[in-house]
Short mmCIF file of C-alpha atoms in Angstrom, two decimals:
data_model
loop_
_atom_site.label_atom_id
_atom_site.label_comp_id
_atom_site.label_asym_id
_atom_site.label_seq_id
_atom_site.Cartn_x
_atom_site.Cartn_y
_atom_site.Cartn_z
CA MET L 258 0.00 0.00 0.00
CA GLU L 259 1.35 3.41 -0.91
CA LEU L 260 1.62 5.89 1.95
CA TYR L 261 0.40 9.42 1.53
CA SER L 262 0.96 12.56 3.57
CA ASP L 263 -1.08 13.38 6.65
CA THR L 264 -2.66 16.25 4.73
CA TYR L 265 -3.91 13.85 2.07
CA TYR L 266 -5.62 11.63 4.63
CA ILE L 267 -7.05 14.59 6.55
CA GLU L 268 -8.56 16.03 3.38
CA ARG L 269 -10.07 12.63 2.53
CA ILE L 270 -11.54 12.28 6.02
CA GLN L 271 -12.95 15.80 5.94
CA ALA L 272 -14.48 14.96 2.53
CA GLY L 273 -16.33 12.03 4.11
CA ASP L 274 -13.93 9.06 3.71
CA ILE L 275 -13.80 8.03 7.36
CA ASN L 276 -11.86 4.86 6.49
CA SER L 277 -8.81 7.05 5.82
CA PHE L 278 -8.61 7.73 9.56
CA GLY L 279 -7.28 4.19 9.95
CA CYS L 280 -4.18 5.22 8.03
CA LEU L 281 -3.51 8.06 10.47
CA LEU L 282 -4.22 5.73 13.37
CA ASP L 283 -1.71 3.21 12.01
CA ARG L 284 0.87 5.94 11.53
CA TYR L 285 0.62 7.45 15.03
CA ASP L 286 -0.78 4.83 17.39
CA ARG L 287 2.58 3.57 18.66
CA GLN L 288 3.98 7.04 19.27
CA VAL L 289 0.84 8.26 21.03
CA PHE L 290 0.68 5.12 23.15
CA SER L 291 4.37 5.43 24.02
CA LEU L 292 4.01 9.04 25.14
CA ILE L 293 0.91 8.31 27.23
CA ARG L 294 2.45 5.18 28.75
CA LYS L 295 5.47 7.14 29.90
CA ILE L 296 3.27 9.77 31.49
CA VAL L 297 0.73 7.53 33.23
CA GLU L 298 3.14 4.62 33.88
CA ASN L 299 0.42 2.00 33.51
CA ARG L 300 -0.09 -0.07 30.36
CA GLU L 301 -3.83 -0.64 30.76
CA ASP L 302 -4.52 3.03 31.46
CA ALA L 303 -2.30 4.00 28.52
CA GLU L 304 -4.20 1.70 26.18
CA GLU L 305 -7.53 3.17 27.26
CA LEU L 306 -6.26 6.73 27.05
CA THR L 307 -4.79 6.10 23.60
CA GLN L 308 -8.22 5.04 22.41
CA ASP L 309 -9.68 8.18 23.97
CA VAL L 310 -7.09 10.33 22.19
CA PHE L 311 -7.93 8.92 18.77
CA LEU L 312 -11.65 9.24 19.43
CA LYS L 313 -11.14 12.89 20.44
CA ALA L 314 -8.95 13.47 17.40
CA PHE L 315 -11.52 11.94 15.06
CA ARG L 316 -14.31 14.07 16.52
CA ALA L 317 -12.19 17.22 16.40
CA LEU L 318 -10.71 16.60 12.95
CA PRO L 319 -13.22 18.90 11.22
CA THR L 320 -11.71 21.75 13.25
CA PHE L 321 -8.12 20.90 12.27
CA ARG L 322 -6.86 23.79 10.15
CA GLY L 323 -3.26 22.76 9.60
CA MET L 324 -1.73 25.61 11.62
CA CYS L 325 0.68 22.99 12.96
CA SER L 326 1.54 19.50 11.80
CA PHE L 327 -0.93 16.72 12.47
CA SER L 328 1.67 14.96 14.64
CA THR L 329 1.98 18.04 16.87
CA TRP L 330 -1.81 18.33 17.04
CA ILE L 331 -2.30 14.67 18.02
CA TYR L 332 0.55 14.87 20.54
CA ARG L 333 -1.15 17.85 22.16
CA ILE L 334 -4.38 15.89 22.52
CA ALA L 335 -2.40 12.93 23.92
CA TYR L 336 -0.42 15.12 26.33
CA ASN L 337 -3.53 16.88 27.65
CA THR L 338 -5.45 13.62 27.99
CA ALA L 339 -2.61 11.91 29.88
CA ILE L 340 -1.95 14.87 32.17
CA SER L 341 -5.67 15.17 32.96
CA ALA L 342 -5.81 11.47 33.82
CA THR L 343 -2.82 11.74 36.16
CA ARG L 344 -4.29 14.78 37.88
CA LYS L 345 -7.46 12.84 38.62
CA LYS L 346 -5.40 10.20 40.41
CA ARG L 347 -3.51 12.86 42.40
CA PRO L 348 -0.13 11.15 42.58
CA VAL L 349 2.23 12.03 45.37
CA SER L 350 5.18 13.84 43.85
CA LEU L 351 8.66 14.14 45.22
CA SER L 352 9.71 17.60 46.27
CA ILE L 353 13.27 18.61 45.65
CA ASP L 354 14.21 21.82 47.34
CA GLU L 355 15.43 24.68 45.19
CA TYR L 356 18.59 24.94 47.29
CA GLN L 357 19.54 21.39 46.26
CA GLN L 358 19.32 22.46 42.62
CA SER L 359 20.73 25.98 42.83
CA ASP L 360 24.30 24.91 43.57
CA LEU L 361 24.55 22.67 40.51
CA SER L 362 26.60 23.88 37.58
CA GLU L 363 26.11 22.76 33.99
CA GLU L 364 29.54 21.12 34.05
CA GLU L 365 28.67 19.11 37.14
CA MET L 366 25.45 17.90 35.55
CA GLN L 367 27.22 16.84 32.37
CA GLN L 368 29.91 14.77 34.08
CA THR L 369 29.47 11.07 33.45
CA SER L 370 29.15 8.58 36.24
CA ASP L 371 32.14 6.70 37.60
CA GLY L 372 32.23 3.71 35.23
CA ASN L 373 28.88 2.12 36.00
CA ASP L 374 27.63 0.01 33.14
CA ALA L 375 25.00 1.34 30.75
CA ILE L 376 22.21 -0.94 31.97
CA TYR L 377 22.59 0.24 35.55
CA ARG L 378 22.54 3.88 34.42
CA VAL L 379 19.37 3.30 32.40
CA GLU L 380 17.68 1.65 35.38
CA ARG L 381 18.62 4.59 37.61
CA LEU L 382 17.39 7.05 35.00
CA GLU L 383 14.06 5.23 34.72
CA ALA L 384 13.74 5.24 38.52
CA ALA L 385 14.49 8.96 38.63
CA LEU L 386 12.01 9.69 35.84
CA GLY L 387 9.40 7.74 37.76
CA GLN L 388 9.81 10.13 40.68
CA LEU L 389 9.06 13.21 38.59
CA PRO L 390 5.53 14.61 38.43
CA PRO L 391 3.78 13.52 35.21
CA ASP L 392 3.92 16.94 33.52
CA GLU L 393 7.68 17.23 34.11
CA ARG L 394 8.28 13.65 32.97
CA ALA L 395 6.26 14.39 29.82
CA LEU L 396 8.39 17.43 28.94
CA ILE L 397 11.63 15.48 29.28
CA LEU L 398 10.26 12.56 27.30
CA LEU L 399 8.93 14.78 24.52
CA PHE L 400 12.33 16.46 24.20
CA TYR L 401 14.65 13.48 24.51
CA MET L 402 12.64 10.39 23.58
CA GLU L 403 10.25 11.83 21.00
CA GLN L 404 12.89 14.32 19.80
CA LYS L 405 10.46 17.21 19.64
CA ASN L 406 12.01 20.64 19.49
CA VAL L 407 11.19 23.35 22.03
CA GLY L 408 8.73 25.02 19.65
CA GLU L 409 6.83 21.79 19.09
CA ILE L 410 6.75 21.10 22.83
CA ALA L 411 5.34 24.59 23.39
CA GLU L 412 2.57 23.88 20.87
CA ILE L 413 1.85 20.47 22.37
CA THR L 414 1.76 21.63 25.99
CA GLY L 415 0.31 25.09 25.48
CA ILE L 416 3.12 26.83 27.35
CA THR L 417 5.50 29.43 25.95
CA VAL L 418 8.81 28.53 24.31
CA SER L 419 10.77 30.37 27.00
CA ASN L 420 8.83 28.58 29.72
CA VAL L 421 9.58 25.22 28.07
CA LYS L 422 13.29 26.05 28.09
CA ILE L 423 13.18 27.08 31.74
CA LYS L 424 11.20 24.00 32.75
CA LEU L 425 13.54 21.67 30.85
CA PHE L 426 16.55 23.26 32.54
CA ARG L 427 14.99 22.89 36.01
CA ILE L 428 13.86 19.34 35.33
CA ARG L 429 17.37 18.37 34.21
CA LYS L 430 18.71 19.73 37.49
CA LYS L 431 16.05 17.85 39.42
CA LEU L 432 16.92 14.65 37.56
CA PHE L 433 20.58 15.17 38.36
CA VAL L 434 19.77 15.46 42.08
CA LEU L 435 17.56 12.37 41.92
CA LEU L 436 20.25 10.39 40.09
CA LYS L 437 22.87 11.51 42.58
CA ASP L 438 20.63 10.44 45.47
CA LEU L 439 19.98 7.06 43.84
CA GLU L 440 23.70 6.57 43.28
CA GLU L 441 24.45 7.34 46.94
CA GLN L 442 21.81 4.83 48.06
CA THR L 443 23.60 1.99 46.29
#
């Protein structure tokens, strides 16, 4: 089957060919699920929320005007849906004092660990990410895992570009503190 652009499928759907939505679903279902799963940290909830996202997207597709890419638009729906779901559950988030973060320099944060193997570092990183509030975890994951640029993240989350930059900087510091704490515990 020949693949067409998102715009092609959107135009077909808006013209009444609802079967074309399956092509967009096939193209984005894994990425949307992956983002939601990383935010809500529960496979079953992520599966349900992914279905909700595509239902919302299908219903809202007539209002899609192409001001941003379809992928950014669907990510925004996914982000908002996942964050709303986590807020309903009211998770307990870890508080890291500003003073713990304020003394950290960029150089200190960029230093590599002392020879631990890659698997151990990944496990520690996943543990540290799990301690972040869902909205902070989502920003980091959008930037590093989904490789979205700051402008796209701003569109997805609805916050300003400068605020995204500030939040990413603070979250990196927080992650560094969490990783350092986890390293000291072992």
